[in-house]
């Protein structure tokens, strides 16, 4: 039967779904922008406090002696008031996979305060966990406010994680892809691509507008890409991947040992703090806190070979016993200092290897190779792109099937 | 039962799967490099011939009068010798999804020759289809040579497509992600991430080493990113997405009409050629061939508003009636000229909008938003990255659930 022209036009119009698409986009432009604003502002406050805490600690290193007390405070607070948010990033990943209950807003202040305390008293930890958890828990509050269903809630959580990541590192494209990549191992899904985009961009803009200036890293010289330099980069990627794997394994091992020998959860960071403080007393505070000055140094001049090993052990221990923060900045440290020493037997420039390690160890540990490649492009420029991509992807392949986030679902095996 | 130390070490060693991972990596480093070398060389030959054909046609526009004969030749060749390779890109996608039979090597020379003929006689077509099909069919030959199984064959096909795309546009990272993104709509899977990486990088290197120089586009000024400029970019992305959708719909409509009214397949490009040649005779050859000079112009000065519409119609018609090549460079043309005129009511710089359209219309039509964002970064630099990402992702959302590749599987609905 032939259709009339108006009927045809009506059908074509309906098949384009233009109105539903527009409504979908406007809705998420609105919600994701609010998430971006709030989580960008939270990241800015966090980064400013973190800066203050780091500066204070560097001028008053005696404060590290109080690390056990700080650990006890963090442990006891989570034990008494935070048992429903203590799983952190993994909790967000689990809610994305199988929604059970709203992430309480208190996750944000709890992780913020305990991270600042961890850093103030010299714990070796990072900051992405904090930003991602603040973003995720802020975002989840809109589930109630806008009365959203499970499918939309997933978009909220992913957007919040993207926003937190984007704003804390000043890398919006990496933040966008991180949110899409992190809950699976072995692929991305574009379910949340539009909300995550808006949330990441607005969060980064908000954080910068509030005066936060992100560290700049510089790779002055990039060698020509040839099959030979490609092979060098592959070998470097192999080391970065194995180091990422070692980090995850050792951190989980410390966690396991603490759970085994210290039955009371809130005492774990107390005893852990005693050991860390004692070690720092003997070997100095080189591996305390974020370690950004040393990361910058790794791009410029040769560093001791043991830097990456000790930072790895200190961070795995600090987080394994229950201090808060995140793994990423220490993984940048570990990767950059490992890259730095690889220059002794891999003929690539020191700063390039430092930059490759910076993103690749993290790519391996978190199973997010494309987000980390984008992060490399955003931080170091497009010129180093091919080497960065090789390092991230090879590290991802060699880092094994478990990473720092235990609640990732393995979608695609690596080989 | 406590394990002995050697037993523990043995277990840890096995759980790392180090040897299987190394073997996997070495195997694919080897195979993917060969695919990269061959398909990069094929792209180089193709681009050199294409350059020659385009130059010849521009100096001898009378040759367009012979377009119907060229169409007949292409149609008859595919009808007689190429019925098993005529589905082109879609055939590769189908083999990735459900492996049935090897892609014959003749796909490569057939698509190469018919694309060169299409361009020599002034057809409005592209070149990515050709490169991707050459890459895919070359890669698939190794199934037999190395006696590979279905799972490995998938990696081969994806690597070949990545290699073709990477080398024909000189954008290795975009090529890598294109291969991972194109067979699904709504996500990526990292099944082939390592082989595709090596194939894309080596193919691009090979093509450049053989003397091919890729066109450089320049976006001289990028405005500050703010929520306002973000909104402008979103509106532009909406137009790019709707244009991508219009292109797919119109091309399939022409295909359908030709199939309906011209029963003999090889006569379709003949009759189509007559119509195209007649139209070019009356309105000039502005929309013949790849149209790279006009694309470059779109970055520099205002162009007529009808450029993008006419190029869209000519390309959809040319490919719809059975000429060969691909959709991508015409989509670059359509996007860049559309971006160019959007500057009249979207207050962003002309060259930025041209660049956004360049990649975003293609992102929408092929459902590959991350590959196209990377392409934008590789072609225009990291500074335009946020605007490029918005354009590609919004265009992807608004381009609808069918694109230029009918054999994509929709993994994730867009809203």
Tab-separated table of C-alpha atoms in Angstrom, chain A:
chain	number	residue	atom	x	y	z
A	1	UNK	CA	0.000	0.000	0.000
A	2	UNK	CA	1.380	3.391	-0.963
A	3	UNK	CA	1.708	5.909	1.830
A	4	UNK	CA	0.484	9.465	1.478
A	5	UNK	CA	3.147	12.142	1.521
A	6	UNK	CA	2.181	13.575	4.946
A	7	UNK	CA	2.229	10.056	6.363
A	8	UNK	CA	5.694	9.527	4.871
A	9	UNK	CA	6.959	12.782	6.349
A	10	UNK	CA	5.478	11.863	9.699
A	11	UNK	CA	7.216	8.483	9.633
A	12	UNK	CA	10.548	9.907	8.647
A	13	UNK	CA	10.241	12.505	11.381
A	14	UNK	CA	9.474	9.827	13.949
A	15	UNK	CA	12.242	7.560	12.782
A	16	UNK	CA	14.767	10.359	13.329
A	17	UNK	CA	13.862	10.458	17.037
A	18	UNK	CA	14.913	14.072	16.960
A	19	UNK	CA	12.782	15.206	19.896
A	20	UNK	CA	13.818	12.376	22.255
A	21	UNK	CA	17.463	12.996	21.331
A	22	UNK	CA	17.149	16.718	21.972
A	23	UNK	CA	15.415	16.139	25.305
A	24	UNK	CA	18.043	13.580	26.300
A	25	UNK	CA	20.832	16.000	25.421
A	26	UNK	CA	19.303	19.001	27.161
A	27	UNK	CA	18.547	16.989	30.267
A	28	UNK	CA	22.106	15.759	30.548
A	29	UNK	CA	23.617	19.065	29.540
A	30	UNK	CA	21.816	20.470	32.572
A	31	UNK	CA	22.458	17.666	35.077
A	32	UNK	CA	26.032	16.975	33.975
A	33	UNK	CA	26.903	20.662	34.133
A	34	UNK	CA	25.730	20.819	37.753
A	35	UNK	CA	27.736	17.693	38.536
A	36	UNK	CA	30.710	19.282	36.793
A	37	UNK	CA	30.354	22.527	38.725
A	38	UNK	CA	30.052	20.815	42.107
A	39	UNK	CA	32.686	18.189	41.589
A	40	UNK	CA	35.065	20.676	39.962
A	41	UNK	CA	34.627	22.952	42.966
A	42	UNK	CA	35.188	20.009	45.317
A	43	UNK	CA	38.400	19.141	43.447
A	44	UNK	CA	39.554	22.752	43.663
A	45	UNK	CA	38.989	22.876	47.425
A	46	UNK	CA	40.728	19.515	47.743
A	47	UNK	CA	43.743	20.580	45.674
A	48	UNK	CA	44.102	23.841	47.574
A	49	UNK	CA	43.935	22.052	50.943
A	50	UNK	CA	46.304	19.391	49.665
A	51	UNK	CA	48.791	22.041	48.636
A	52	UNK	CA	48.570	23.596	52.037
A	53	UNK	CA	48.955	20.230	53.796
A	54	UNK	CA	51.937	19.272	51.651
A	55	UNK	CA	53.680	22.605	52.197
A	56	UNK	CA	53.059	22.478	55.914
A	57	UNK	CA	54.381	18.940	56.193
A	58	UNK	CA	57.485	19.762	54.152
A	59	UNK	CA	58.337	22.605	56.537
A	60	UNK	CA	57.441	20.595	59.655
A	61	UNK	CA	58.604	17.085	59.057
A	62	UNK	CA	58.382	16.264	62.793
A	63	UNK	CA	54.613	15.995	62.177
A	64	UNK	CA	55.220	12.604	60.586
A	65	UNK	CA	55.761	11.287	64.113
A	66	UNK	CA	52.007	11.758	64.593
A	67	UNK	CA	51.158	9.627	61.558
A	68	UNK	CA	50.015	6.675	63.746
A	69	UNK	CA	47.558	8.957	65.559
A	70	UNK	CA	46.311	10.274	62.215
A	71	UNK	CA	45.885	6.692	61.068
A	72	UNK	CA	43.928	5.843	64.168
A	73	UNK	CA	41.675	8.866	63.602
A	74	UNK	CA	41.034	7.920	59.980
A	75	UNK	CA	40.516	4.281	60.824
A	76	UNK	CA	38.181	5.014	63.708
A	77	UNK	CA	36.150	7.545	61.725
A	78	UNK	CA	35.595	5.105	58.879
A	79	UNK	CA	34.904	2.326	61.379
A	80	UNK	CA	32.257	4.337	63.257
A	81	UNK	CA	30.699	6.534	60.623
A	82	UNK	CA	31.929	5.306	57.269
A	83	UNK	CA	31.519	1.545	57.086
A	84	UNK	CA	29.101	2.058	54.168
A	85	UNK	CA	31.564	4.143	52.140
A	86	UNK	CA	34.876	2.511	53.018
A	87	UNK	CA	35.142	0.553	49.762
A	88	UNK	CA	35.714	3.808	47.895
A	89	UNK	CA	36.286	3.550	44.156
A	90	UNK	CA	35.302	-0.103	44.137
A	91	UNK	CA	31.981	0.795	45.693
A	92	UNK	CA	31.259	3.181	42.802
A	93	UNK	CA	32.235	0.511	40.270
A	94	UNK	CA	29.980	-2.037	41.962
A	95	UNK	CA	27.031	0.370	41.915
A	96	UNK	CA	27.586	0.958	38.192
A	97	UNK	CA	27.551	-2.785	37.556
A	98	UNK	CA	24.684	-3.729	39.843
A	99	UNK	CA	22.885	-0.828	41.472
A	100	UNK	CA	21.960	-1.604	45.068
A	101	UNK	CA	21.845	1.531	47.161
A	102	UNK	CA	22.685	5.190	46.852
A	103	UNK	CA	26.233	6.218	47.633
A	104	UNK	CA	25.932	8.394	50.763
A	105	UNK	CA	27.064	11.995	50.318
A	106	UNK	CA	29.254	11.631	53.402
A	107	UNK	CA	31.695	9.691	51.207
A	108	UNK	CA	32.861	13.086	49.903
A	109	UNK	CA	33.782	14.844	53.188
A	110	UNK	CA	35.112	11.617	54.707
A	111	UNK	CA	37.503	10.866	51.865
A	112	UNK	CA	38.434	14.552	51.552
A	113	UNK	CA	39.361	14.917	55.228
A	114	UNK	CA	41.130	11.594	55.531
A	115	UNK	CA	43.178	12.250	52.388
A	116	UNK	CA	44.228	15.674	53.645
A	117	UNK	CA	45.143	14.106	56.989
A	118	UNK	CA	47.052	11.296	55.257
A	119	UNK	CA	49.096	13.864	53.328
A	120	UNK	CA	49.501	16.324	56.198
A	121	UNK	CA	51.129	13.638	58.304
A	122	UNK	CA	53.275	12.388	55.445
A	123	UNK	CA	51.487	9.285	54.191
A	124	UNK	CA	52.497	8.208	50.685
A	125	UNK	CA	49.235	8.326	48.767
A	126	UNK	CA	47.577	9.972	45.802
A	127	UNK	CA	44.535	12.033	45.057
A	128	UNK	CA	42.531	10.567	42.198
A	129	UNK	CA	40.626	8.239	44.525
A	130	UNK	CA	39.516	11.245	46.521
A	131	UNK	CA	38.411	13.291	43.519
A	132	UNK	CA	36.661	10.333	41.895
A	133	UNK	CA	34.842	9.443	45.111
A	134	UNK	CA	33.796	13.040	45.707
A	135	UNK	CA	32.553	13.289	42.120
A	136	UNK	CA	30.740	9.983	42.268
A	137	UNK	CA	29.024	10.563	45.603
A	138	UNK	CA	28.010	14.140	44.710
A	139	UNK	CA	26.609	12.893	41.399
A	140	UNK	CA	24.627	10.102	43.019
A	141	UNK	CA	22.679	12.604	45.148
A	142	UNK	CA	20.867	13.705	41.981
A	143	UNK	CA	19.301	10.262	41.773
A	144	UNK	CA	16.923	11.370	44.513
A	145	UNK	CA	16.680	15.046	43.583
A	146	UNK	CA	15.619	14.298	40.009
A	147	UNK	CA	13.977	10.983	40.849
A	148	UNK	CA	16.108	9.042	38.349
A	149	UNK	CA	15.989	5.336	37.558
A	150	UNK	CA	18.771	2.755	37.498
A	151	UNK	CA	19.825	3.389	33.917
A	152	UNK	CA	20.143	7.131	34.497
A	153	UNK	CA	21.869	6.513	37.792
A	154	UNK	CA	24.637	4.678	35.973
A	155	UNK	CA	25.137	7.746	33.795
A	156	UNK	CA	25.270	9.895	36.929
A	157	UNK	CA	27.920	7.760	38.588
A	158	UNK	CA	30.078	7.564	35.462
A	159	UNK	CA	29.759	11.334	34.945
A	160	UNK	CA	30.775	11.981	38.528
A	161	UNK	CA	33.871	9.785	38.208
A	162	UNK	CA	34.792	11.475	34.919
A	163	UNK	CA	34.320	14.890	36.466
A	164	UNK	CA	36.467	14.097	39.486
A	165	UNK	CA	39.283	12.640	37.411
A	166	UNK	CA	39.157	15.439	34.817
A	167	UNK	CA	39.328	18.224	37.374
A	168	UNK	CA	41.916	16.808	39.762
A	169	UNK	CA	44.502	16.288	37.012
A	170	UNK	CA	43.392	19.060	34.630
A	171	UNK	CA	42.958	16.511	31.845
A	172	UNK	CA	39.314	16.651	30.672
A	173	UNK	CA	39.590	14.239	27.722
A	174	UNK	CA	41.369	11.663	29.858
A	175	UNK	CA	38.692	12.166	32.514
A	176	UNK	CA	35.925	11.575	29.988
A	177	UNK	CA	37.432	8.319	28.732
A	178	UNK	CA	38.486	7.215	32.240
A	179	UNK	CA	34.817	7.217	33.296
A	180	UNK	CA	33.864	5.123	30.280
A	181	UNK	CA	36.816	2.762	30.590
A	182	UNK	CA	37.296	2.115	34.267
A	183	UNK	CA	34.308	-0.070	35.119
A	184	UNK	CA	35.276	-2.670	32.511
A	185	UNK	CA	38.620	-4.218	31.789
A	186	UNK	CA	39.037	-4.688	28.062
A	187	UNK	CA	36.829	-2.118	26.406
A	188	UNK	CA	34.653	0.944	26.744
A	189	UNK	CA	30.931	1.447	26.501
A	190	UNK	CA	29.508	4.735	25.324
A	191	UNK	CA	26.396	4.571	27.496
A	192	UNK	CA	27.441	7.705	29.331
A	193	UNK	CA	29.570	9.389	26.683
A	194	UNK	CA	27.525	12.592	26.461
A	195	UNK	CA	26.941	13.181	30.214
A	196	UNK	CA	30.537	12.240	30.994
A	197	UNK	CA	31.765	14.681	28.339
A	198	UNK	CA	29.842	17.630	29.780
A	199	UNK	CA	30.650	16.712	33.383
A	200	UNK	CA	34.381	16.351	32.642
A	201	UNK	CA	34.668	19.587	30.675
A	202	UNK	CA	32.686	21.707	33.141
A	203	UNK	CA	34.470	20.180	36.142
A	204	UNK	CA	37.889	20.967	34.674
A	205	UNK	CA	36.775	24.478	33.747
A	206	UNK	CA	35.357	25.073	37.240
A	207	UNK	CA	38.486	23.865	38.955
A	208	UNK	CA	40.742	26.064	36.812
A	209	UNK	CA	38.391	29.031	37.202
A	210	UNK	CA	38.762	28.730	40.967
A	211	UNK	CA	42.447	29.406	40.533
A	212	UNK	CA	43.919	25.919	40.572
A	213	UNK	CA	47.035	25.669	38.421
A	214	UNK	CA	48.072	22.168	37.392
A	215	UNK	CA	51.692	21.046	37.265
A	216	UNK	CA	53.243	21.261	33.797
A	217	UNK	CA	55.575	18.509	32.619
A	218	UNK	CA	57.789	18.982	29.643
A	219	UNK	CA	59.286	16.510	27.165
A	220	UNK	CA	61.647	18.705	25.177
A	221	UNK	CA	62.857	16.220	22.577
A	222	UNK	CA	61.005	13.382	20.850
A	223	UNK	CA	63.053	11.039	18.648
A	224	UNK	CA	61.840	10.086	15.184
A	225	UNK	CA	59.386	7.212	15.164
A	226	UNK	CA	60.904	4.167	13.427
A	227	UNK	CA	60.464	0.414	13.883
A	228	UNK	CA	63.578	0.528	16.087
A	229	UNK	CA	62.358	3.271	18.414
A	230	UNK	CA	59.003	1.464	18.430
A	231	UNK	CA	60.737	-1.655	19.753
A	232	UNK	CA	62.452	0.392	22.453
A	233	UNK	CA	59.081	1.745	23.507
A	234	UNK	CA	57.599	-1.771	23.567
A	235	UNK	CA	60.370	-2.947	25.909
A	236	UNK	CA	59.757	0.052	28.160
A	237	UNK	CA	56.023	-0.692	28.136
A	238	UNK	CA	56.773	-4.247	29.252
A	239	UNK	CA	58.609	-2.942	32.326
A	240	UNK	CA	55.850	-0.453	33.086
A	241	UNK	CA	53.227	-3.192	32.867
A	242	UNK	CA	55.118	-5.578	35.142
A	243	UNK	CA	55.643	-2.776	37.656
A	244	UNK	CA	51.913	-1.954	37.592
A	245	UNK	CA	51.189	-5.605	38.260
A	246	UNK	CA	53.700	-5.706	41.106
A	247	UNK	CA	52.070	-2.658	42.651
A	248	UNK	CA	48.570	-4.182	42.623
A	249	UNK	CA	49.816	-7.503	43.953
A	250	UNK	CA	51.896	-5.978	46.729
A	251	UNK	CA	49.154	-3.540	47.792
A	252	UNK	CA	46.618	-6.340	48.000
A	253	UNK	CA	49.147	-8.460	49.862
A	254	UNK	CA	49.683	-5.742	52.488
A	255	UNK	CA	45.892	-5.336	52.768
A	256	UNK	CA	45.535	-9.055	53.275
A	257	UNK	CA	48.308	-9.240	55.867
A	258	UNK	CA	46.911	-6.329	57.846
A	259	UNK	CA	43.439	-7.879	57.775
A	260	UNK	CA	44.952	-11.135	58.963
A	261	UNK	CA	47.104	-9.877	61.806
A	262	UNK	CA	45.187	-6.818	62.989
A	263	UNK	CA	41.622	-7.891	63.573
A	264	UNK	CA	40.321	-4.440	64.568
A	265	UNK	CA	40.056	-2.443	61.318
A	266	UNK	CA	40.717	0.979	62.831
A	267	UNK	CA	43.943	-0.164	64.413
A	268	UNK	CA	45.416	-1.092	61.027
A	269	UNK	CA	46.367	2.458	59.946
A	270	UNK	CA	47.605	3.070	63.519
A	271	UNK	CA	50.113	0.221	63.435
A	272	UNK	CA	50.846	0.930	59.791
A	273	UNK	CA	51.494	4.560	60.691
A	274	UNK	CA	54.004	3.557	63.355
A	275	UNK	CA	55.982	1.506	60.856
A	276	UNK	CA	55.897	4.221	58.178
A	277	UNK	CA	56.852	6.974	60.616
A	278	UNK	CA	59.730	4.882	61.924
A	279	UNK	CA	60.994	4.162	58.415
A	280	UNK	CA	60.759	7.825	57.413
A	281	UNK	CA	62.742	8.666	60.555
A	282	UNK	CA	65.600	6.481	59.404
A	283	UNK	CA	65.618	6.972	55.628
A	284	UNK	CA	64.193	10.507	55.340
A	285	UNK	CA	60.993	11.821	53.835
A	286	UNK	CA	61.828	11.433	50.147
A	287	UNK	CA	58.827	9.133	49.630
A	288	UNK	CA	56.314	10.930	51.837
A	289	UNK	CA	53.215	12.567	50.359
A	290	UNK	CA	52.484	13.055	46.673
A	291	UNK	CA	56.090	13.557	45.645
A	292	UNK	CA	55.438	16.018	42.829
A	293	UNK	CA	58.870	17.724	43.055
A	294	UNK	CA	60.549	14.367	42.502
A	295	UNK	CA	58.224	13.563	39.594
A	296	UNK	CA	59.239	16.846	37.962
A	297	UNK	CA	62.885	16.027	38.617
A	298	UNK	CA	62.442	12.652	36.903
A	299	UNK	CA	61.814	14.520	33.633
A	300	UNK	CA	65.060	16.454	33.919
A	301	UNK	CA	67.941	14.523	35.471
A	302	UNK	CA	68.971	10.964	36.369
A	303	UNK	CA	67.631	9.707	39.697
A	304	UNK	CA	68.656	6.750	41.898
A	305	UNK	CA	67.497	3.339	40.684
A	306	UNK	CA	65.773	2.486	43.968
A	307	UNK	CA	63.337	5.426	43.900
A	308	UNK	CA	60.620	3.554	42.090
A	309	UNK	CA	60.933	0.449	44.256
A	310	UNK	CA	60.793	2.316	47.550
A	311	UNK	CA	57.918	4.544	46.463
A	312	UNK	CA	56.063	1.445	45.336
A	313	UNK	CA	56.566	-0.262	48.684
A	314	UNK	CA	55.694	2.822	50.720
A	315	UNK	CA	52.510	3.537	48.748
A	316	UNK	CA	51.357	-0.066	48.673
A	317	UNK	CA	51.956	-0.222	52.421
A	318	UNK	CA	50.307	3.158	53.178
A	319	UNK	CA	47.158	2.320	51.211
A	320	UNK	CA	47.213	-1.335	52.188
A	321	UNK	CA	46.997	-0.474	55.881
A	322	UNK	CA	44.040	1.863	55.371
A	323	UNK	CA	45.223	5.400	54.723
A	324	UNK	CA	43.232	7.268	52.083
A	325	UNK	CA	43.927	9.142	48.878
A	326	UNK	CA	44.408	7.107	45.813
A	327	UNK	CA	47.038	5.293	43.874
A	328	UNK	CA	47.480	7.483	40.867
A	329	UNK	CA	49.968	10.193	41.760
A	330	UNK	CA	52.253	7.627	43.425
A	331	UNK	CA	51.891	5.529	40.261
A	332	UNK	CA	52.958	8.619	38.275
A	333	UNK	CA	55.941	8.853	40.616
A	334	UNK	CA	56.769	5.172	40.277
A	335	UNK	CA	56.394	5.276	36.489
A	336	UNK	CA	58.352	8.474	35.991
A	337	UNK	CA	61.267	7.347	38.180
A	338	UNK	CA	61.260	3.900	36.566
A	339	UNK	CA	61.267	5.515	33.108
A	340	UNK	CA	64.066	7.737	34.321
A	341	UNK	CA	66.355	4.774	35.068
A	342	UNK	CA	65.303	2.781	31.989
A	343	UNK	CA	67.229	5.334	29.949
A	344	UNK	CA	70.387	3.499	31.061
A	345	UNK	CA	69.608	0.566	28.827
A	346	UNK	CA	66.839	1.790	26.514
A	347	UNK	CA	68.184	4.397	24.097
A	348	UNK	CA	65.286	6.840	24.337
A	349	UNK	CA	65.537	10.303	25.932
A	350	UNK	CA	65.206	10.420	29.713
A	351	UNK	CA	62.275	12.842	29.729
A	352	UNK	CA	60.341	10.833	27.158
A	353	UNK	CA	60.793	7.626	29.159
A	354	UNK	CA	59.762	9.468	32.332
A	355	UNK	CA	56.610	10.717	30.578
A	356	UNK	CA	55.845	7.273	29.169
A	357	UNK	CA	56.218	5.686	32.611
A	358	UNK	CA	54.185	8.472	34.231
A	359	UNK	CA	51.033	7.449	32.340
A	360	UNK	CA	51.810	3.813	31.474
A	361	UNK	CA	52.203	2.336	34.969
A	362	UNK	CA	48.853	3.859	35.818
A	363	UNK	CA	47.362	2.577	32.520
A	364	UNK	CA	48.441	-0.916	33.472
A	365	UNK	CA	47.298	-0.742	37.080
A	366	UNK	CA	43.853	0.664	36.252
A	367	UNK	CA	43.272	-1.061	32.887
A	368	UNK	CA	42.532	2.256	31.175
A	369	UNK	CA	44.967	2.438	28.235
A	370	UNK	CA	43.043	4.935	26.080
A	371	UNK	CA	42.322	7.348	28.943
A	372	UNK	CA	46.012	7.271	29.867
A	373	UNK	CA	47.101	7.812	26.261
A	374	UNK	CA	44.825	10.859	26.136
A	375	UNK	CA	46.249	12.012	29.457
A	376	UNK	CA	49.730	11.789	27.947
A	377	UNK	CA	48.594	13.853	24.961
A	378	UNK	CA	46.992	16.454	27.228
A	379	UNK	CA	49.979	16.702	29.561
A	380	UNK	CA	52.933	16.303	27.186
A	381	UNK	CA	51.538	17.304	23.772
A	382	UNK	CA	50.683	15.373	20.648
A	383	UNK	CA	54.310	14.959	19.525
A	384	UNK	CA	55.020	12.218	22.056
A	385	UNK	CA	51.703	10.524	21.216
A	386	UNK	CA	52.956	7.378	19.481
A	387	UNK	CA	55.459	6.538	22.209
A	388	UNK	CA	52.887	7.270	24.903
A	389	UNK	CA	50.328	5.011	23.201
A	390	UNK	CA	52.793	2.124	22.874
A	391	UNK	CA	53.809	2.421	26.525
A	392	UNK	CA	50.211	2.559	27.780
A	393	UNK	CA	48.922	-0.291	25.635
A	394	UNK	CA	51.859	-2.649	26.183
A	395	UNK	CA	51.702	-1.904	29.926
A	396	UNK	CA	47.983	-2.641	29.846
A	397	UNK	CA	48.647	-6.009	28.181
A	398	UNK	CA	51.372	-7.022	30.636
A	399	UNK	CA	49.721	-5.816	33.826
A	400	UNK	CA	47.638	-8.961	34.168
A	401	UNK	CA	43.970	-9.532	34.755
A	402	UNK	CA	43.655	-7.832	38.108
A	403	UNK	CA	44.420	-4.207	38.777
A	404	UNK	CA	44.091	-1.703	41.565
A	405	UNK	CA	40.308	-1.681	41.232
A	406	UNK	CA	39.119	-5.126	42.263
A	407	UNK	CA	35.544	-4.464	41.170
A	408	UNK	CA	36.295	-4.020	37.481
A	409	UNK	CA	34.607	-6.603	35.319
A	410	UNK	CA	36.888	-8.274	32.814
A	411	UNK	CA	35.117	-8.009	29.513
A	412	UNK	CA	37.916	-9.045	27.206
A	413	UNK	CA	40.893	-11.211	28.190
A	414	UNK	CA	44.192	-9.629	27.275
A	415	UNK	CA	45.657	-12.400	25.156
